Short mmCIF file of C-alpha atoms and ligand atoms in Angstrom, two decimals:
data_model
loop_
_atom_site.label_atom_id
_atom_site.label_comp_id
_atom_site.label_asym_id
_atom_site.label_seq_id
_atom_site.Cartn_x
_atom_site.Cartn_y
_atom_site.Cartn_z
CA MET A 593 -54.78 13.51 40.36
CA THR A 594 -57.65 11.34 41.70
CA GLU A 595 -55.80 8.01 42.14
CA LYS A 596 -55.13 6.86 45.64
CA HIS A 597 -51.76 5.28 46.17
CA LEU A 598 -50.48 3.06 48.95
CA THR A 599 -48.07 4.77 51.45
CA LEU A 600 -44.23 3.82 51.18
CA SER A 601 -44.51 1.68 54.22
CA GLU A 602 -47.74 -0.01 53.10
CA VAL A 603 -45.86 -1.18 49.87
CA ARG A 604 -42.73 -2.16 51.66
CA GLU A 605 -44.88 -4.23 53.78
CA LEU A 606 -46.47 -5.98 50.85
CA ASP A 607 -42.84 -6.34 49.06
CA LYS A 608 -41.54 -7.82 52.18
CA LYS A 609 -44.31 -10.52 52.53
CA TYR A 610 -45.01 -11.42 48.86
CA TYR A 611 -41.89 -10.45 46.66
CA MET A 612 -38.90 -12.80 46.05
CA ASN A 613 -36.01 -11.34 48.13
CA THR A 614 -33.52 -10.52 45.44
CA PHE A 615 -33.34 -6.85 45.94
CA GLY A 616 -32.88 -6.91 49.75
CA ASP A 617 -33.74 -3.50 51.43
CA ARG A 618 -34.49 -1.01 48.39
CA THR A 619 -33.91 2.60 48.44
CA PRO A 620 -36.76 3.79 50.45
CA LEU A 621 -38.74 5.69 47.80
CA CYS A 622 -41.68 4.67 45.76
CA PHE A 623 -42.69 6.96 42.75
CA VAL A 624 -46.26 7.69 41.38
CA SER A 625 -45.56 9.99 38.66
CA GLY A 626 -42.93 11.80 36.54
CA SER A 627 -42.38 14.65 34.30
CA GLY A 628 -39.33 15.40 32.43
CA ILE A 629 -36.47 14.54 34.49
CA GLU A 630 -38.57 14.76 37.71
CA LEU A 631 -40.18 12.08 39.59
CA THR A 632 -42.85 12.59 42.39
CA ALA A 633 -42.80 10.15 45.47
CA SER A 634 -45.69 8.70 47.09
CA ASP A 635 -45.28 11.45 49.90
CA GLY A 636 -45.42 14.33 47.24
CA ARG A 637 -41.80 15.03 47.27
CA VAL A 638 -40.29 15.85 43.96
CA TYR A 639 -36.77 14.55 43.05
CA LYS A 640 -34.53 15.26 40.00
CA ASP A 641 -33.52 11.85 38.32
CA PHE A 642 -30.08 11.64 37.03
CA PHE A 643 -30.20 7.82 36.75
CA ALA A 644 -33.05 7.31 34.51
CA GLY A 645 -34.14 3.83 35.99
CA ILE A 646 -30.60 2.45 35.26
CA ALA A 647 -30.27 4.28 31.84
CA VAL A 648 -33.68 3.35 30.55
CA SER A 649 -35.89 6.41 30.47
CA SER A 650 -34.20 7.99 27.53
CA LEU A 651 -36.75 10.60 26.96
CA GLY A 652 -37.41 11.29 30.85
CA HIS A 653 -40.88 10.71 32.29
CA ASN A 654 -44.03 11.17 30.76
CA TYR A 655 -42.61 12.70 27.54
CA PRO A 656 -45.65 14.30 25.59
CA ARG A 657 -45.15 12.66 22.38
CA LEU A 658 -44.28 9.23 23.73
CA THR A 659 -47.25 9.32 25.97
CA LYS A 660 -49.61 10.31 23.21
CA GLU A 661 -48.36 7.61 20.85
CA LEU A 662 -48.24 5.04 23.39
CA SER A 663 -51.71 5.86 24.47
CA GLU A 664 -53.08 5.87 20.99
CA GLN A 665 -51.45 2.43 20.36
CA VAL A 666 -52.86 0.92 23.77
CA SER A 667 -56.32 2.16 22.45
CA SER A 668 -55.94 0.29 19.09
CA LEU A 669 -53.51 -2.79 19.51
CA ILE A 670 -51.06 -4.02 22.08
CA HIS A 671 -50.25 -7.54 20.87
CA THR A 672 -50.91 -9.93 17.91
CA SER A 673 -47.71 -12.09 17.90
CA SER A 674 -45.15 -12.55 15.18
CA VAL A 675 -47.06 -15.23 13.77
CA TYR A 676 -48.52 -12.12 11.65
CA TYR A 677 -46.89 -9.24 10.23
CA VAL A 678 -46.45 -6.15 12.37
CA GLU A 679 -46.18 -2.66 10.77
CA ASN A 680 -44.35 -1.07 13.75
CA GLN A 681 -41.85 -3.82 13.94
CA ALA A 682 -40.86 -3.73 10.31
CA ARG A 683 -40.76 0.14 10.52
CA LEU A 684 -38.50 0.12 13.64
CA ALA A 685 -36.28 -2.46 12.06
CA GLU A 686 -35.84 -0.26 9.01
CA ALA A 687 -35.05 2.80 11.12
CA LEU A 688 -32.28 1.07 13.10
CA VAL A 689 -30.91 -0.50 9.95
CA LYS A 690 -30.75 3.01 8.09
CA ASN A 691 -28.99 4.45 10.95
CA SER A 692 -26.48 1.78 12.04
CA ALA A 693 -24.00 -0.87 10.80
CA ALA A 694 -26.69 -3.62 10.78
CA ASP A 695 -28.76 -5.19 7.81
CA ARG A 696 -31.33 -6.96 9.92
CA VAL A 697 -32.85 -6.69 13.25
CA PHE A 698 -34.60 -8.99 15.72
CA PHE A 699 -36.69 -7.69 18.56
CA CYS A 700 -36.96 -9.36 21.92
CA SER A 701 -38.05 -7.84 25.27
CA THR A 702 -34.73 -7.42 27.56
CA GLY A 703 -31.09 -6.80 27.12
CA ALA A 704 -30.29 -10.33 28.25
CA GLU A 705 -32.49 -11.84 25.86
CA ALA A 706 -30.77 -9.79 23.03
CA ASN A 707 -27.35 -10.93 24.19
CA GLU A 708 -28.49 -14.75 24.27
CA GLY A 709 -30.00 -14.29 20.94
CA ALA A 710 -26.45 -12.79 19.68
CA ILE A 711 -24.77 -15.78 21.12
CA LYS A 712 -26.97 -18.21 19.42
CA LEU A 713 -26.63 -16.24 15.96
CA ALA A 714 -22.82 -16.29 16.31
CA LYS A 715 -22.69 -20.04 17.06
CA LYS A 716 -25.18 -20.94 14.13
CA TYR A 717 -23.02 -18.81 11.92
CA GLN A 718 -20.24 -21.44 12.52
CA VAL A 719 -22.66 -24.56 12.55
CA GLU A 720 -23.63 -23.17 8.94
CA LYS A 721 -19.99 -23.32 7.89
CA GLY A 722 -19.65 -26.68 9.39
CA GLU A 723 -17.35 -25.56 12.31
CA HIS A 724 -19.32 -27.38 14.97
CA ASN A 725 -16.57 -27.20 17.35
CA ARG A 726 -16.52 -23.27 17.62
CA ILE A 727 -18.67 -23.24 20.92
CA GLU A 728 -16.59 -20.83 23.00
CA PHE A 729 -16.99 -17.00 23.58
CA VAL A 730 -14.38 -14.68 24.81
CA THR A 731 -15.52 -12.01 27.12
CA LEU A 732 -13.94 -9.75 29.65
CA LYS A 733 -13.43 -9.72 33.24
CA SER A 734 -15.77 -7.23 35.23
CA SER A 735 -18.26 -7.29 32.20
CA PHE A 736 -21.96 -7.41 32.63
CA HIS A 737 -24.22 -9.11 29.95
CA GLY A 738 -27.27 -10.03 31.92
CA ARG A 739 -29.01 -12.31 34.34
CA THR A 740 -30.15 -15.35 32.36
CA LEU A 741 -27.93 -18.40 32.79
CA ALA A 742 -26.04 -17.88 29.38
CA THR A 743 -25.55 -14.20 29.96
CA VAL A 744 -24.70 -14.95 33.70
CA ALA A 745 -21.93 -17.06 32.34
CA ALA A 746 -20.85 -14.33 29.98
CA THR A 747 -20.54 -11.75 32.57
CA GLY A 748 -17.08 -11.50 34.02
CA GLN A 749 -17.79 -10.88 37.45
CA GLU A 750 -17.61 -13.68 40.03
CA LYS A 751 -20.49 -12.21 42.29
CA TYR A 752 -23.01 -12.95 39.58
CA GLN A 753 -22.02 -16.60 38.75
CA LYS A 754 -21.17 -17.98 42.36
CA PRO A 755 -24.50 -18.91 43.31
CA TYR A 756 -25.08 -20.77 39.81
CA LEU A 757 -21.83 -22.68 39.52
CA PRO A 758 -21.21 -24.94 37.42
CA LEU A 759 -22.30 -22.94 34.40
CA ILE A 760 -22.61 -25.07 31.45
CA GLU A 761 -21.76 -22.39 28.73
CA LYS A 762 -18.15 -21.95 27.77
CA PHE A 763 -16.98 -18.35 28.23
CA VAL A 764 -13.19 -17.39 28.55
CA HIS A 765 -12.91 -14.09 30.44
CA VAL A 766 -9.89 -12.03 29.83
CA GLU A 767 -8.79 -8.70 31.45
CA PRO A 768 -10.17 -5.68 29.71
CA ASN A 769 -7.40 -3.83 27.55
CA ASP A 770 -5.14 -6.74 27.51
CA VAL A 771 -4.43 -7.38 24.00
CA GLU A 772 -2.06 -10.32 24.50
CA ALA A 773 -4.52 -12.11 26.76
CA LEU A 774 -7.27 -11.56 24.03
CA THR A 775 -5.17 -12.96 21.27
CA ARG A 776 -4.24 -16.02 23.45
CA ALA A 777 -7.78 -16.54 24.34
CA VAL A 778 -8.85 -16.86 20.78
CA SER A 779 -8.62 -20.52 19.50
CA ASP A 780 -10.20 -22.71 16.96
CA LYS A 781 -12.87 -23.34 19.44
CA THR A 782 -14.00 -19.83 19.34
CA ALA A 783 -17.32 -18.59 17.91
CA GLY A 784 -16.97 -14.99 18.96
CA ILE A 785 -15.63 -12.08 21.20
CA MET A 786 -18.42 -10.33 23.09
CA ILE A 787 -17.59 -6.81 24.81
CA GLU A 788 -19.21 -3.71 26.21
CA LEU A 789 -17.35 -0.60 24.90
CA ILE A 790 -17.96 1.03 28.35
CA GLN A 791 -18.44 -1.43 31.15
CA GLY A 792 -21.41 0.09 32.99
CA GLU A 793 -22.49 -2.17 35.87
CA SER A 794 -18.84 -2.64 37.08
CA GLY A 795 -18.36 1.20 37.51
CA VAL A 796 -18.33 2.91 34.10
CA HIS A 797 -14.95 1.77 32.84
CA PRO A 798 -14.40 2.68 28.87
CA LEU A 799 -12.31 0.15 26.86
CA ASP A 800 -9.13 1.44 25.03
CA ALA A 801 -9.77 2.05 21.34
CA GLU A 802 -6.77 0.07 20.36
CA PHE A 803 -8.05 -3.00 22.31
CA VAL A 804 -11.37 -2.74 20.62
CA LYS A 805 -9.90 -2.44 17.11
CA GLU A 806 -7.78 -5.41 17.70
CA ALA A 807 -10.71 -7.41 19.02
CA GLU A 808 -12.50 -6.54 15.61
CA ARG A 809 -9.25 -7.55 13.69
CA LEU A 810 -9.24 -10.87 15.53
CA CYS A 811 -12.71 -11.78 14.72
CA ARG A 812 -12.19 -10.82 11.10
CA ALA A 813 -8.92 -13.01 10.90
CA HIS A 814 -10.72 -15.99 12.45
CA ASP A 815 -14.12 -15.32 10.72
CA ILE A 816 -15.83 -15.43 14.13
CA ALA A 817 -18.38 -12.83 15.51
CA PHE A 818 -17.45 -9.42 16.56
CA ILE A 819 -20.37 -8.76 19.23
CA VAL A 820 -20.92 -5.46 21.04
CA ASP A 821 -23.11 -5.35 23.81
CA GLU A 822 -24.85 -1.85 23.53
CA VAL A 823 -27.60 -2.58 25.97
CA GLN A 824 -26.58 0.39 28.00
CA THR A 825 -24.27 2.39 25.66
CA GLY A 826 -26.67 2.64 22.86
CA VAL A 827 -29.42 4.58 21.60
CA GLY A 828 -27.89 8.00 22.08
CA ARG A 829 -26.56 7.53 25.44
CA THR A 830 -22.87 8.43 24.35
CA GLY A 831 -24.04 11.20 22.12
CA LYS A 832 -24.14 8.95 19.10
CA LEU A 833 -26.72 6.30 18.28
CA PHE A 834 -24.26 3.53 19.22
CA ALA A 835 -21.10 3.83 21.01
CA TYR A 836 -19.22 1.64 18.43
CA GLU A 837 -19.05 4.80 16.38
CA HIS A 838 -16.73 6.51 18.62
CA TYR A 839 -14.39 3.62 18.26
CA GLY A 840 -14.40 3.44 14.43
CA VAL A 841 -15.23 -0.35 14.38
CA SER A 842 -18.23 -2.07 12.71
CA PRO A 843 -19.68 -4.84 14.97
CA ASP A 844 -21.06 -8.10 13.02
CA ILE A 845 -23.68 -8.31 15.65
CA PHE A 846 -24.60 -5.62 18.47
CA THR A 847 -27.45 -5.63 20.97
CA ALA A 848 -29.60 -2.75 22.17
CA ALA A 849 -32.21 -2.72 24.95
CA LYS A 850 -32.30 -0.30 27.97
CA GLY A 851 -33.02 3.04 26.33
CA LEU A 852 -34.81 1.87 23.23
CA GLY A 853 -38.36 2.04 24.43
CA GLY A 854 -37.97 5.01 26.65
CA GLY A 855 -39.10 2.59 29.53
CA VAL A 856 -41.11 0.12 27.53
CA PRO A 857 -39.44 -3.22 27.61
CA ILE A 858 -37.67 -3.84 24.15
CA GLY A 859 -34.50 -5.50 23.06
CA ALA A 860 -32.94 -5.76 19.70
CA ILE A 861 -30.41 -8.15 18.17
CA CYS A 862 -28.83 -6.19 15.18
CA ALA A 863 -26.41 -7.98 12.71
CA ASN A 864 -24.83 -7.54 9.15
CA GLU A 865 -26.26 -9.72 6.58
CA LYS A 866 -23.30 -12.16 6.66
CA PHE A 867 -24.23 -13.17 10.22
CA ALA A 868 -27.98 -12.37 10.22
CA SER A 869 -28.36 -14.93 7.32
CA ALA A 870 -27.47 -17.55 9.66
CA PHE A 871 -30.70 -17.59 11.19
CA HIS A 872 -33.39 -19.50 9.35
CA PRO A 873 -37.17 -19.71 9.81
CA GLY A 874 -37.55 -21.67 13.12
CA ASP A 875 -34.10 -20.91 14.59
CA HIS A 876 -35.09 -18.28 16.94
CA GLY A 877 -38.33 -16.86 17.93
CA THR A 878 -40.24 -14.74 20.69
CA THR A 879 -43.87 -14.42 21.85
CA PHE A 880 -43.63 -10.77 23.00
CA GLY A 881 -40.81 -9.36 21.10
CA GLY A 882 -41.50 -6.69 18.47
CA ASN A 883 -45.13 -6.28 19.56
CA PRO A 884 -47.01 -3.35 18.19
CA LEU A 885 -46.62 -1.44 21.57
CA SER A 886 -43.02 -1.77 22.22
CA THR A 887 -41.95 -1.03 18.80
CA ARG A 888 -43.94 1.98 18.72
CA ALA A 889 -42.06 3.28 21.58
CA GLY A 890 -38.95 2.43 19.60
CA LEU A 891 -40.07 4.39 16.71
CA VAL A 892 -40.82 7.47 18.77
CA VAL A 893 -37.47 7.31 20.64
CA ILE A 894 -35.51 6.82 17.46
CA ASP A 895 -37.36 9.62 15.75
CA GLU A 896 -36.88 11.97 18.60
CA LEU A 897 -33.39 11.29 18.98
CA ILE A 898 -32.33 11.60 15.31
CA ASN A 899 -34.90 14.05 13.98
CA ASN A 900 -36.05 16.28 16.87
CA GLY A 901 -32.48 17.03 18.39
CA VAL A 902 -32.56 14.78 21.55
CA MET A 903 -29.33 13.11 20.53
CA ASP A 904 -27.67 16.41 19.77
CA ASN A 905 -29.05 17.69 23.24
CA ALA A 906 -27.32 14.50 24.99
CA ALA A 907 -24.00 15.19 23.26
CA ARG A 908 -24.19 18.92 24.32
CA SER A 909 -25.26 18.12 27.82
CA GLY A 910 -22.84 15.33 28.13
CA ALA A 911 -19.89 17.41 27.01
CA TYR A 912 -21.14 20.03 29.71
CA LEU A 913 -21.29 17.41 32.45
CA PHE A 914 -17.62 16.41 32.14
CA GLU A 915 -16.49 19.82 31.80
CA LYS A 916 -18.33 20.72 35.14
CA LEU A 917 -17.27 17.63 36.92
CA ASN A 918 -13.76 18.18 36.01
CA ASP A 919 -13.97 21.92 37.29
CA LEU A 920 -15.61 20.36 40.44
CA LYS A 921 -12.74 17.72 40.82
CA LYS A 922 -10.32 20.85 41.28
CA ARG A 923 -12.35 22.25 44.19
CA CYS A 924 -12.93 18.70 45.69
CA PRO A 925 -9.73 16.54 46.55
CA MET A 926 -12.16 13.68 47.47
CA ILE A 927 -13.05 13.13 43.87
CA GLY A 928 -10.65 10.83 41.99
CA ASP A 929 -11.41 9.51 38.41
CA ILE A 930 -14.02 10.75 36.33
CA ARG A 931 -14.95 8.10 33.64
CA GLY A 932 -17.17 7.43 30.79
CA LEU A 933 -18.62 9.35 27.76
CA CYS A 934 -21.23 11.78 27.49
CA LEU A 935 -24.32 10.84 29.67
CA MET A 936 -22.86 7.56 30.70
CA CYS A 937 -20.62 9.02 33.49
CA GLY A 938 -18.92 7.29 36.67
CA VAL A 939 -17.34 9.54 39.44
CA GLU A 940 -14.86 7.61 41.69
CA PHE A 941 -14.34 9.02 45.29
CA LYS A 942 -10.98 8.29 46.78
CA GLU A 943 -12.59 6.83 49.75
CA PRO A 944 -15.61 4.65 50.25
CA VAL A 945 -18.14 7.31 50.51
CA ALA A 946 -20.33 6.53 47.37
CA ALA A 947 -23.33 5.27 49.46
CA GLU A 948 -23.15 8.20 51.86
CA VAL A 949 -22.90 10.78 49.12
CA GLY A 950 -25.79 9.07 47.09
CA ALA A 951 -27.83 9.21 50.32
CA ARG A 952 -27.33 12.95 50.93
CA LEU A 953 -27.97 13.81 47.27
CA ARG A 954 -31.33 12.16 47.63
CA GLU A 955 -32.04 13.85 50.96
CA ASN A 956 -31.58 16.99 48.75
CA GLY A 957 -33.89 15.77 46.02
CA VAL A 958 -31.37 14.28 43.50
CA LEU A 959 -31.28 10.72 42.35
CA VAL A 960 -28.02 9.08 41.13
CA GLY A 961 -26.84 5.47 40.91
CA VAL A 962 -24.08 3.97 43.15
CA VAL A 963 -21.84 1.23 42.22
CA GLY A 964 -19.56 -0.62 44.73
CA SER A 965 -18.22 1.45 47.56
CA SER A 966 -16.91 4.47 45.82
CA VAL A 967 -18.47 5.23 42.35
CA LEU A 968 -21.44 7.29 41.44
CA ARG A 969 -23.04 6.55 38.39
CA ILE A 970 -24.78 9.39 36.34
CA THR A 971 -27.13 8.39 33.49
CA PRO A 972 -29.75 10.96 33.09
CA PRO A 973 -32.38 10.98 30.57
CA LEU A 974 -30.99 12.28 27.21
CA ILE A 975 -33.18 15.34 27.33
CA VAL A 976 -31.37 16.51 30.69
CA SER A 977 -30.38 20.35 30.41
CA LYS A 978 -27.32 22.42 31.34
CA GLU A 979 -29.52 23.94 34.23
CA ASP A 980 -30.35 20.46 35.51
CA ILE A 981 -26.63 19.61 35.44
CA ASP A 982 -25.91 22.75 37.41
CA VAL A 983 -28.15 21.62 39.88
CA LEU A 984 -26.56 18.29 40.08
CA ILE A 985 -22.85 19.67 40.34
CA THR A 986 -23.92 22.09 43.15
CA GLU A 987 -25.68 19.23 45.14
CA ILE A 988 -22.71 16.71 44.70
CA GLU A 989 -20.30 19.56 45.82
CA LYS A 990 -22.58 20.34 48.97
CA ALA A 991 -22.80 16.42 49.60
CA VAL A 992 -19.13 15.77 49.44
CA SER A 993 -18.12 18.96 51.29
CA SER A 994 -20.69 18.41 54.23
CA PRO A 995 -18.86 16.96 57.38
CA ALA A 996 -19.32 13.10 57.97
CA ARG A 997 -22.43 12.13 60.12
C1 PLP B 336 -28.28 -3.98 31.78
C2 PLP B 336 -27.71 -4.68 30.78
C3 PLP B 336 -27.86 -5.87 30.36
C4 PLP B 336 -29.19 -6.68 30.63
O1 PLP B 336 -30.20 -6.10 30.32
P1 PLP B 336 -31.66 -6.58 31.02
O2 PLP B 336 -32.55 -6.03 30.24
O3 PLP B 336 -31.58 -6.52 32.43
O4 PLP B 336 -31.77 -8.06 30.71
C5 PLP B 336 -27.06 -6.61 29.48
N1 PLP B 336 -26.04 -5.96 29.08
C6 PLP B 336 -25.49 -4.58 29.64
C7 PLP B 336 -24.20 -3.87 29.24
C8 PLP B 336 -26.30 -3.96 30.55
O5 PLP B 336 -26.00 -2.70 30.97
#
C-alpha cells in the first residue's frame, strides 16, 4: 500500500483538539484496512474482529463483491435525490418486501432515523382514523432505540435521557417480560408498542416469546402499531433475515439499519400495507435516504445473505458459538449467563471483569464489545467461520484464566 497514514498518537491529538468529546478516551486503536474478519491497525498489527463495528459490517471487511459493486457505483453515480426515481432503491425495496412481512419500505440513513419514521407512521395511522389523542408509545425499560430526541425518549435507560430532560415526547416504559404492566400501559392514548426482540445495548437480553406474542395481540386488539426495532437484530444477525421470524409474530412496522449496508449508512422503515398507506406524498422525506450507493450496498448484502449462503453460515456459526461457549462455561466458573441468539451473543461474568477481559483479548489480537461492567458482546461479521470461533473461545479461556494484574 502506498498511502501514508498518521500514527495513532497523531490521530489522538487531532481528535482531542477538534472532535466533540462525546466518546471520551476511546479504545487506543486506529484501523487502516481490513479483509474478511480481520482489521489492520495503523501500527501494522492485525486483529480478528468479533464486534463488526457494533454489528454493522455484516459481510466483514473488504468483501470482494461489495467492494467491486460499490466501486462501480461510485464511478457511475452516488446521489441524485428522491426527486427522481432511483433504480437501486426500488430494487432493494422489492428484495426486502419479497423476503419479509412488509409490503412497503422507506429508506433513510440511520437506525434512529428509521425508528423516528416508524413512530411518525404509527401516529399518522391514528390521525388518518381521526384518533388524534393517540399520541403515546409504550416501550421497554433497558431498551435502546437511538440518539435523536424522540428515540432517546423511547429508549428506556435513564443514562441516555438524563442530560436532555424534560423530553417532550410521551413514551411509557414498562419492565421487559411483564405482561401485566404492558397490558396496563396500553390506553386509549396509545398509538403503538415498540420493542427490540433482543435488547442489545443493555447487555443482550432476549424477550420471552409469550411477552412478544402478547404485545402483538394487544396491538391488534387496540388497532395500534406493533413496532419491532430490528436495527441490530435484523438482516441475518440471528440466522434469519429478521428476528421476529423466531418469535412467530408479524410486526406492522419494523426497522432495519446496522447490517443492511455492510458498513454503508442506510436505514429502512418497513411496514405492512395497512400502516404504510398512512403516509401520503409530503408526509415524510429525506435527502440522503435510499441513494444509489447505499441501496446498491443493501442489494449486495441481501443477495449474499439469501442467495449465496451467508445467512446459512451465520446460523451454523452462531449455533457453534453457543455450543462452544456453553462448553467453556463448564470449564470457567467465572462465566455466568450466556445470552442471545446466533451471532448476537452476550457473555456475562459473575464479577465485574468485562473491561479487563476485553483488554486482554485485544492484547492477544481479538476484538469484542463490552457492556457495563460484566458483559462481553460478541457480534461478528456473518461470514465468521468455525475456525475463527475456535480462536475466540481459546482466547476467552486464556483471558479469563490468567491471574489478575
Ligand atoms: C444501534 C441501534 C439503534 C440506533 O441506530 P443508529 O444508526 O445509531 O441511529 C436503534 N435501535 C437499536 C436496537 C440499535 O441497536
